[in-house]
Short mmCIF file of N, CA, C and O in Angstrom, two decimals:
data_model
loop_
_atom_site.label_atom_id
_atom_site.label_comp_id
_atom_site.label_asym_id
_atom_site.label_seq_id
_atom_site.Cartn_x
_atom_site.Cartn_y
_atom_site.Cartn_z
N UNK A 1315 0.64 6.79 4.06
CA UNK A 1315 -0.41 6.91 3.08
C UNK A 1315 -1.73 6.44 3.69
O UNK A 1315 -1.99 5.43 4.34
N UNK A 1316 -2.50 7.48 3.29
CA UNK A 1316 -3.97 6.65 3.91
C UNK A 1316 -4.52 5.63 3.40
O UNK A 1316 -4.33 5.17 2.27
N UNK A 1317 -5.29 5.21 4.33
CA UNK A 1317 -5.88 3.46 3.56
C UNK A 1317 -7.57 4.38 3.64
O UNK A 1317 -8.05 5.43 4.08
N UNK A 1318 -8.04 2.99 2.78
CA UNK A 1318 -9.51 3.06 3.43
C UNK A 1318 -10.58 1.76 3.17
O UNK A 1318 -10.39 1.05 2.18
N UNK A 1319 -11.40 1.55 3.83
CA UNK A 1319 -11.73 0.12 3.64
C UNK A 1319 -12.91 0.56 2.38
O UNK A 1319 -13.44 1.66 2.31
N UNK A 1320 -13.16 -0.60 1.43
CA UNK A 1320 -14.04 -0.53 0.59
C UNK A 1320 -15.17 -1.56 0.64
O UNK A 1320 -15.00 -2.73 0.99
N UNK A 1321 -16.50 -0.96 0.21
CA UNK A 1321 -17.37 -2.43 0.32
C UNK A 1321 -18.32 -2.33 -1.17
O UNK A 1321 -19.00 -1.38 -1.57
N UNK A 1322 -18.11 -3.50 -1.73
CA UNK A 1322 -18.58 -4.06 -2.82
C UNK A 1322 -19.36 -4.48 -2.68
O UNK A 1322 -19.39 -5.69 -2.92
N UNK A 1323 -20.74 -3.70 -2.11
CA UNK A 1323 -21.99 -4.05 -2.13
C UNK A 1323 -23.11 -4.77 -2.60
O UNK A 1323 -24.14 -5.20 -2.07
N UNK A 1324 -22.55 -4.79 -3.93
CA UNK A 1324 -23.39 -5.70 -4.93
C UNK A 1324 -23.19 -7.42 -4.91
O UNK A 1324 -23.86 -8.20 -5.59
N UNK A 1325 -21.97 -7.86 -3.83
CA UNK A 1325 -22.08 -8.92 -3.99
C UNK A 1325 -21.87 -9.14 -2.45
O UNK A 1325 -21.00 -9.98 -2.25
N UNK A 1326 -22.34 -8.69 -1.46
CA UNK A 1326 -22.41 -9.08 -0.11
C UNK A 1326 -23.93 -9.63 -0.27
O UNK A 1326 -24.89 -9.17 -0.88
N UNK A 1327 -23.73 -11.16 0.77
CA UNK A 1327 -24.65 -11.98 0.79
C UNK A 1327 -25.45 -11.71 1.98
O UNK A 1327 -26.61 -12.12 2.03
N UNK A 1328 -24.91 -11.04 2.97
CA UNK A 1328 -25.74 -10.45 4.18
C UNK A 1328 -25.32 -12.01 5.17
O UNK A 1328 -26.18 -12.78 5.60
N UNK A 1329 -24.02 -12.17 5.34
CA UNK A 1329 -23.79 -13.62 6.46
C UNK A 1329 -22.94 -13.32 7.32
O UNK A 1329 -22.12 -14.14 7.72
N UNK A 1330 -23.01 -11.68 7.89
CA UNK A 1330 -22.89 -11.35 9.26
C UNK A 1330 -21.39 -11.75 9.22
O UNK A 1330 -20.69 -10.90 9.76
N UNK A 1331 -20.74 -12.76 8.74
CA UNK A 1331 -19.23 -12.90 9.24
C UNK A 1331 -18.63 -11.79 9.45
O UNK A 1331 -17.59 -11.92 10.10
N UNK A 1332 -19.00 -10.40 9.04
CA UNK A 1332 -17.87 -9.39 9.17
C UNK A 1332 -17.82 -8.67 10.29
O UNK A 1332 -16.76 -8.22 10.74
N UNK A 1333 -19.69 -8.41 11.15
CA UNK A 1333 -19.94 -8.24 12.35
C UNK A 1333 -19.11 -9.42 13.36
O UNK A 1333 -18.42 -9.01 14.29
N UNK A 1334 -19.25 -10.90 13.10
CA UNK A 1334 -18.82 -11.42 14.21
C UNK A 1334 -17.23 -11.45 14.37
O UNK A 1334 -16.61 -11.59 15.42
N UNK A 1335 -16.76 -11.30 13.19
CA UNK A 1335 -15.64 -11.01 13.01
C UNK A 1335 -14.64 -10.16 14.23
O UNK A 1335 -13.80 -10.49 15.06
N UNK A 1336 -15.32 -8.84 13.74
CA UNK A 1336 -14.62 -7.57 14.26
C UNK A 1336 -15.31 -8.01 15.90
O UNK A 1336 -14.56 -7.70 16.82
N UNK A 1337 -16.49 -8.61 16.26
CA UNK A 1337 -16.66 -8.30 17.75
C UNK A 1337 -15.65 -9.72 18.32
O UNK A 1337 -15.23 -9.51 19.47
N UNK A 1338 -15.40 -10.49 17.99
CA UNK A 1338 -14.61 -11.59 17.88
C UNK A 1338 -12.92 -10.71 18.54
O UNK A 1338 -12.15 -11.10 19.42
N UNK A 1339 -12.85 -9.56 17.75
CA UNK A 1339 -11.07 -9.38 17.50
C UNK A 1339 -10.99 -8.50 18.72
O UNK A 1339 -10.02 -8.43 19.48
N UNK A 1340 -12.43 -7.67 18.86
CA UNK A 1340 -12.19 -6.66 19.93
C UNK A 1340 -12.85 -7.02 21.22
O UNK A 1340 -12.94 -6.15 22.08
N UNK A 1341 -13.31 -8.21 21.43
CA UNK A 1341 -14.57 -8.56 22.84
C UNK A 1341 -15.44 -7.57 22.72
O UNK A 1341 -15.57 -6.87 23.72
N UNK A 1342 -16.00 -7.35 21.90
CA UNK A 1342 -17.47 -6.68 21.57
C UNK A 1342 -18.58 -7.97 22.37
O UNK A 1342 -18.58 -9.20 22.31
N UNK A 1343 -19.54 -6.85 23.17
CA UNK A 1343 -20.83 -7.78 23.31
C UNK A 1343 -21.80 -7.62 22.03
O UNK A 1343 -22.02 -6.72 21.22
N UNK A 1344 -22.25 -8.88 22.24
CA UNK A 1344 -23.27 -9.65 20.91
C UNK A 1344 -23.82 -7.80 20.23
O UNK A 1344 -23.87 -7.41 19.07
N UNK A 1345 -24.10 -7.14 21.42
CA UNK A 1345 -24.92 -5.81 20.99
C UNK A 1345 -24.38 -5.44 20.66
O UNK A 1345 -25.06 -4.55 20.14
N UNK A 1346 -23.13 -5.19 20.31
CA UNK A 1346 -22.02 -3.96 19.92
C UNK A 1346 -21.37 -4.13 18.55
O UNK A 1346 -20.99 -5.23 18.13
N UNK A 1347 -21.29 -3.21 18.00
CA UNK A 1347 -20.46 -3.55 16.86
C UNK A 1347 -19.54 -2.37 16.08
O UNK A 1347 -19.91 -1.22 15.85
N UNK A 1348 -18.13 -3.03 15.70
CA UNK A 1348 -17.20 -2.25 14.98
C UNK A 1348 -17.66 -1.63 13.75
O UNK A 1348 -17.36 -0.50 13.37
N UNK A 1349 -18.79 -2.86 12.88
CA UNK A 1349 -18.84 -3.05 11.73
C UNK A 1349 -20.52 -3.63 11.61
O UNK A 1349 -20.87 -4.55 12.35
N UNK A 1350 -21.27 -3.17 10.88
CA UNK A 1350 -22.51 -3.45 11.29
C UNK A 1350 -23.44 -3.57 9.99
O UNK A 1350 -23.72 -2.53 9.40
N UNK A 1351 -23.76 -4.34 9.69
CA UNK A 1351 -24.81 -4.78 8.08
C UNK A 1351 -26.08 -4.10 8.20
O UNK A 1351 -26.87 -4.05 9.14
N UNK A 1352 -26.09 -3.69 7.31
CA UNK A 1352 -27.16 -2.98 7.03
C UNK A 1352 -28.16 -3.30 5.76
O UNK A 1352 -27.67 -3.31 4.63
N UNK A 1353 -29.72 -3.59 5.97
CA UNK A 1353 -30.37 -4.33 4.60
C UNK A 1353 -30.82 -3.02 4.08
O UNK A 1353 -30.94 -1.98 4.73
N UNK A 1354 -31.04 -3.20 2.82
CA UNK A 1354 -32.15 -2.43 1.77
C UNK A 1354 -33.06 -3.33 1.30
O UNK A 1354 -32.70 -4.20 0.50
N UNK A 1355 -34.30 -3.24 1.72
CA UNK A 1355 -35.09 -3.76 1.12
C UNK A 1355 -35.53 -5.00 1.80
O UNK A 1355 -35.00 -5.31 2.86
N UNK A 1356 -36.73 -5.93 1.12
CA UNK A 1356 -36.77 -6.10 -0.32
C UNK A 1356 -37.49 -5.21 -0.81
O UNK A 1356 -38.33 -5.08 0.08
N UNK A 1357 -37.86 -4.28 -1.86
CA UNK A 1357 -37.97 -2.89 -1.95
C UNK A 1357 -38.54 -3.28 -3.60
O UNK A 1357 -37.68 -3.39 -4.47
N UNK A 1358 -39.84 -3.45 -3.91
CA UNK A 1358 -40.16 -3.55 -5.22
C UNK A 1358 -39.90 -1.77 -5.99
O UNK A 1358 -40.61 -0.84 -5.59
N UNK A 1359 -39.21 -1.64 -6.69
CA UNK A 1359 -38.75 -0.50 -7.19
C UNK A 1359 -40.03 -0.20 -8.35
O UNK A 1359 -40.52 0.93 -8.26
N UNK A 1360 -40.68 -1.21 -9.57
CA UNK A 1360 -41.81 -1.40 -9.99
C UNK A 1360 -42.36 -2.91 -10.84
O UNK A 1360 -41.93 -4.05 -10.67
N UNK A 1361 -43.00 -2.63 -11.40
CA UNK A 1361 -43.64 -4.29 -11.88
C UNK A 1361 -41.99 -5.40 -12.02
O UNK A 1361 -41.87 -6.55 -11.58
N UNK A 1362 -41.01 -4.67 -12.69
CA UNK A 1362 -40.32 -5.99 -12.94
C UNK A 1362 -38.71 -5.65 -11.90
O UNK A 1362 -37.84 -6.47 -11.64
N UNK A 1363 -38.76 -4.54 -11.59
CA UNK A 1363 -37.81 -4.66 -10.47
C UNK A 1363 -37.76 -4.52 -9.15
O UNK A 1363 -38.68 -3.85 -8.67
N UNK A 1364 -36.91 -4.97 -8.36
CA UNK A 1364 -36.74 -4.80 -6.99
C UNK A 1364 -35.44 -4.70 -6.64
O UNK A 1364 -34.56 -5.22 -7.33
N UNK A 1365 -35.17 -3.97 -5.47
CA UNK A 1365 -33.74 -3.70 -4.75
C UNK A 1365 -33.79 -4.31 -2.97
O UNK A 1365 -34.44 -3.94 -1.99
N UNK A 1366 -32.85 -5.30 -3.15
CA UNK A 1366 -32.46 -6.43 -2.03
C UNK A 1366 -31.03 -6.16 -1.74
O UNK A 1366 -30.42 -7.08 -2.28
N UNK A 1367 -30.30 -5.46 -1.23
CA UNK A 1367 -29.23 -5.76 -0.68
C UNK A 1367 -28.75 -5.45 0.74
O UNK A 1367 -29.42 -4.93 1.63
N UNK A 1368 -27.37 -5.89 0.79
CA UNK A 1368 -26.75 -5.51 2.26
C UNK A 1368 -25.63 -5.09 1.78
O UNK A 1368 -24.97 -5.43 0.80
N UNK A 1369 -25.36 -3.80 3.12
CA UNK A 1369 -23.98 -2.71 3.41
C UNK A 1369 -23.77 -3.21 4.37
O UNK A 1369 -24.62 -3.49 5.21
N UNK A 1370 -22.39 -3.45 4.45
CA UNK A 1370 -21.78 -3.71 5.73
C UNK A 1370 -21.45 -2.12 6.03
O UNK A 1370 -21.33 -1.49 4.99
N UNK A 1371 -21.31 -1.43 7.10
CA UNK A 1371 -21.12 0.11 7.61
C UNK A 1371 -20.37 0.11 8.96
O UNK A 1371 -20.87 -0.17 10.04
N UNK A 1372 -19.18 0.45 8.76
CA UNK A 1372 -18.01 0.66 9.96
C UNK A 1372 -18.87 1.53 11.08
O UNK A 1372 -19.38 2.56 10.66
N UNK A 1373 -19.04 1.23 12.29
CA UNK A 1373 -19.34 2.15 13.28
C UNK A 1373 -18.24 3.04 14.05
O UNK A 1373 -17.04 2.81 13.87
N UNK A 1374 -18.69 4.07 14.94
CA UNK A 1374 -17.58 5.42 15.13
C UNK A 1374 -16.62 4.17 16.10
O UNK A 1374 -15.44 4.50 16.24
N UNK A 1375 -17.06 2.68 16.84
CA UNK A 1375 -16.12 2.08 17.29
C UNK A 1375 -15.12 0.92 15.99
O UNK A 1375 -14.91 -0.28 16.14
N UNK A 1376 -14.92 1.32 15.43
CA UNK A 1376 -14.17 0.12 14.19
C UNK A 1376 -12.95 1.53 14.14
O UNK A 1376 -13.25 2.65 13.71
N UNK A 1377 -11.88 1.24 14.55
CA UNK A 1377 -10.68 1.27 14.48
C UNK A 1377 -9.69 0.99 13.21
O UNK A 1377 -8.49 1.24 13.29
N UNK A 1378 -10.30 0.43 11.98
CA UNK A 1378 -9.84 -0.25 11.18
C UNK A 1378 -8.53 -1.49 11.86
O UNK A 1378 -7.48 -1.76 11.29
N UNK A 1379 -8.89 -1.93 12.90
CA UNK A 1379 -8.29 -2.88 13.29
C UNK A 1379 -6.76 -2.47 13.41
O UNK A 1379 -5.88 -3.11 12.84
N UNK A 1380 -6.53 -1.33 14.21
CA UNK A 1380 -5.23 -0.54 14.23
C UNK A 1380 -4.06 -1.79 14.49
O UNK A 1380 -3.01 -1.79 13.85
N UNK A 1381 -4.39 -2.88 15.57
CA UNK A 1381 -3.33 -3.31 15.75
C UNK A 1381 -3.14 -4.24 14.79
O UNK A 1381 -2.05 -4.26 14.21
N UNK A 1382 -4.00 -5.01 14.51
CA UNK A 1382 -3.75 -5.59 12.90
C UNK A 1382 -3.17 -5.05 12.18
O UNK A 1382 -2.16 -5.71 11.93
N UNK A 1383 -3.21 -3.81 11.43
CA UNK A 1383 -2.73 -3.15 10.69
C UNK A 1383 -1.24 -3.32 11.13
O UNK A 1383 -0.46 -3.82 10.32
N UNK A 1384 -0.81 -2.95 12.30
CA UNK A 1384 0.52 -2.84 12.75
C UNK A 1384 1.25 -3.71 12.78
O UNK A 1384 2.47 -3.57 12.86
N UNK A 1385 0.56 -4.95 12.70
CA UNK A 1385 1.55 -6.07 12.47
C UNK A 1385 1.25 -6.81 10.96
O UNK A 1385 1.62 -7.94 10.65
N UNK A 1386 0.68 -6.08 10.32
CA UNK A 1386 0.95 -6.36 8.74
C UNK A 1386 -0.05 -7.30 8.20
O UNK A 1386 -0.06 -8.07 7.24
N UNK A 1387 -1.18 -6.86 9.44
CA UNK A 1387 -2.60 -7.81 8.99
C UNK A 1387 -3.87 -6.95 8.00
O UNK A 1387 -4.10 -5.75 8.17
N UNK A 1388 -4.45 -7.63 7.19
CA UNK A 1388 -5.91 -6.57 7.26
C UNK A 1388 -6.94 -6.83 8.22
O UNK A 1388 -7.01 -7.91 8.81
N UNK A 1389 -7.47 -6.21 8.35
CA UNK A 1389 -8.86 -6.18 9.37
C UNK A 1389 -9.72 -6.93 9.17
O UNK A 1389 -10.28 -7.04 8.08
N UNK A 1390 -9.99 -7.60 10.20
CA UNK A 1390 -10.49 -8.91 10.88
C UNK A 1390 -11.53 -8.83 9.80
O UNK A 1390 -11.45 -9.57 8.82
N UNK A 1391 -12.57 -7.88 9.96
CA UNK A 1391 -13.46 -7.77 8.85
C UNK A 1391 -13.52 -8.07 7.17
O UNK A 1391 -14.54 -8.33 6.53
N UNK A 1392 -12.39 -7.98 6.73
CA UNK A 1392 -11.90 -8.15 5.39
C UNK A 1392 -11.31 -9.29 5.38
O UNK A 1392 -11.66 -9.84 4.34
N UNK A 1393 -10.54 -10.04 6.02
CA UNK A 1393 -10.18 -10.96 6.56
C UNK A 1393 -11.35 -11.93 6.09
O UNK A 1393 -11.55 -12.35 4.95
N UNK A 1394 -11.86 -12.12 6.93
CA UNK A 1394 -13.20 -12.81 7.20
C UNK A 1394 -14.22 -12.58 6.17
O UNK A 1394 -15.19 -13.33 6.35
N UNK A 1395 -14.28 -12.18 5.65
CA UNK A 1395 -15.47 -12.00 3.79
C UNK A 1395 -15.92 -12.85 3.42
O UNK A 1395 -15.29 -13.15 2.41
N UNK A 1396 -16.97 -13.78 3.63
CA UNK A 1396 -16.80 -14.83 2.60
C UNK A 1396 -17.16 -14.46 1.30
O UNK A 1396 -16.93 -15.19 0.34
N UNK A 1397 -17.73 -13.35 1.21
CA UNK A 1397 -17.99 -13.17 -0.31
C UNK A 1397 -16.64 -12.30 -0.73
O UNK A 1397 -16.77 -11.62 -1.75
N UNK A 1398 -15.73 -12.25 -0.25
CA UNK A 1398 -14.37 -11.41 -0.56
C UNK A 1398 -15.49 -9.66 -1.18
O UNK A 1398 -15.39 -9.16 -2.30
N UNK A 1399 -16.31 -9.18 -0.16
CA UNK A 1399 -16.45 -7.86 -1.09
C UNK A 1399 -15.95 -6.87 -0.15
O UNK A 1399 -16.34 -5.71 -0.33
N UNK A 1400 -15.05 -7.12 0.96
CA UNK A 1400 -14.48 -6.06 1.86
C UNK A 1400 -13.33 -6.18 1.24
O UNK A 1400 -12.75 -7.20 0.88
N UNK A 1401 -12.93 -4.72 1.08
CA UNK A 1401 -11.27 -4.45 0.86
C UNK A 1401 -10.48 -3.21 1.46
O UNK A 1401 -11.22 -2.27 1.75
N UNK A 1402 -9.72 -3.10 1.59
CA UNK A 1402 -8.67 -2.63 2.06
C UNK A 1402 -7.82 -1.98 1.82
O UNK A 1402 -6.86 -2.64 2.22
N UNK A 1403 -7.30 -0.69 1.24
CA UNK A 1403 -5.71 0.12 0.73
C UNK A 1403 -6.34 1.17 0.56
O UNK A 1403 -7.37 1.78 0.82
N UNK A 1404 -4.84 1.20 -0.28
CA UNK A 1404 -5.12 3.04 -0.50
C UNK A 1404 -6.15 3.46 -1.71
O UNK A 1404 -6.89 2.56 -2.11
N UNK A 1405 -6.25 4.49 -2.20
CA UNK A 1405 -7.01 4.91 -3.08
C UNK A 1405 -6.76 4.28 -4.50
O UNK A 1405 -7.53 4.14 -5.45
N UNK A 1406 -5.45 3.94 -4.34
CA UNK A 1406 -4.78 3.51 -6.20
C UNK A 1406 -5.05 1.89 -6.06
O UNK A 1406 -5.44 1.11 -6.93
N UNK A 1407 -4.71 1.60 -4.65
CA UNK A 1407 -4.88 -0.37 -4.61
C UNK A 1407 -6.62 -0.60 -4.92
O UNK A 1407 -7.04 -1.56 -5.57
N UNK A 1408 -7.22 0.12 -4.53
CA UNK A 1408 -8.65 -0.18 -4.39
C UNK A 1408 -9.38 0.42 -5.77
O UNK A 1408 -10.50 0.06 -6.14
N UNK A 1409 -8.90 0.99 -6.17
CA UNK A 1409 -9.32 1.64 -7.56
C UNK A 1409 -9.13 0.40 -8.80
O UNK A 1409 -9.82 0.19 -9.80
N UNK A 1410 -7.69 -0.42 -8.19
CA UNK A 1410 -7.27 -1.23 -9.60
C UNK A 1410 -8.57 -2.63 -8.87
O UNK A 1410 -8.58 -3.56 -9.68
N UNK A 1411 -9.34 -2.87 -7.89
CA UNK A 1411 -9.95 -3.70 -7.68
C UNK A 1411 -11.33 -3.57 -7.59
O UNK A 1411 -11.81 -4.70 -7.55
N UNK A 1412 -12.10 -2.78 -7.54
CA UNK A 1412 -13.79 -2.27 -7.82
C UNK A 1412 -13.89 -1.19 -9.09
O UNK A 1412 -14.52 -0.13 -9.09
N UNK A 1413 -13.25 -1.65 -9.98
CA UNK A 1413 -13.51 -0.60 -10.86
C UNK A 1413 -15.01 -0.43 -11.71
O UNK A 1413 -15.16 -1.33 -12.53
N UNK A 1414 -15.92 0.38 -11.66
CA UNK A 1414 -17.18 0.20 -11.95
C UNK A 1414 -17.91 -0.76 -11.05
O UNK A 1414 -18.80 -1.52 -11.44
N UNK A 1415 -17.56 -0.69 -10.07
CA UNK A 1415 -18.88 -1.36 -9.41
C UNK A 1415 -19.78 -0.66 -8.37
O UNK A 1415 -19.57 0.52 -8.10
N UNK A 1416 -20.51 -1.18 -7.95
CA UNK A 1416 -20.93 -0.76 -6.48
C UNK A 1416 -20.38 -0.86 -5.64
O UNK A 1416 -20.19 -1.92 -5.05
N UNK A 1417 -19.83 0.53 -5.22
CA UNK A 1417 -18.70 0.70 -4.25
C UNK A 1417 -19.36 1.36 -3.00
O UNK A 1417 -20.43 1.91 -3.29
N UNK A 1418 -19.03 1.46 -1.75
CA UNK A 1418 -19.48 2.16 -0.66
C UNK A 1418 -17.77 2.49 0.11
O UNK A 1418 -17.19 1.43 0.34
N UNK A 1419 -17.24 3.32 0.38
CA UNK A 1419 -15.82 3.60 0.64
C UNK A 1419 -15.91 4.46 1.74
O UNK A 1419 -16.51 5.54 1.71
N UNK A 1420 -15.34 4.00 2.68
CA UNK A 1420 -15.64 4.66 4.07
C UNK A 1420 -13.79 5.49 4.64
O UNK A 1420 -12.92 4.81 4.09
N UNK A 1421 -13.45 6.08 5.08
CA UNK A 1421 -12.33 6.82 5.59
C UNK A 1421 -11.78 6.18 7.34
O UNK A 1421 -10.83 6.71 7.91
#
């Protein structure tokens, strides 16, 4: 069954653990990354709002942590969350856990 990692955008704090994470699991140099944060903003939208956040975004090197997976781990990245907004499964596991939120769902 396919998995796919999910990111709950709305509550990532932007504290990089998930970049150092994944370069941590694979000997990534400082420059390189599996998994890579990405800001919006700070972005005054108009007088009383603004849009501030961070995407964490798998790069074409993030593997979903194949060998993890194989020995019955999740990926270093999800793992490592401190805001727990990386997740992990299939379409039905991840559905019963971001339901209505800000989701970003990568393959």
């Amino acid at each position: 069954m396919r998995k796919y990692l999910a990111v709950d955008y709305e509550f990532c704090t932007g504290c990089h653990t998930c970049e150092i994470a994944c370069q941590q699991e694979h000997g990534l140099a400082p420059d390189r990354f599996g998994i890579r944060l990405t800001q919006i903003g700070p972005d005054q939208l108009d007088e009383r709002r603004w849009q501030y956040e961070f995407v964490p975004v798998p790069t074409d090197r993030c593997d979903r942590c194949a060998r993890r997976q194989a020995a019955g781990k999740a990926p270093s990245c999800v793992q490592h969350c401190q805001a727990g907004c990386l997740h992990y499964g299939t379409l039905e596991e991840l559905g019963a856990k971001v339901d209505k939120r800000k989701v970003a769902l990568f393959t």
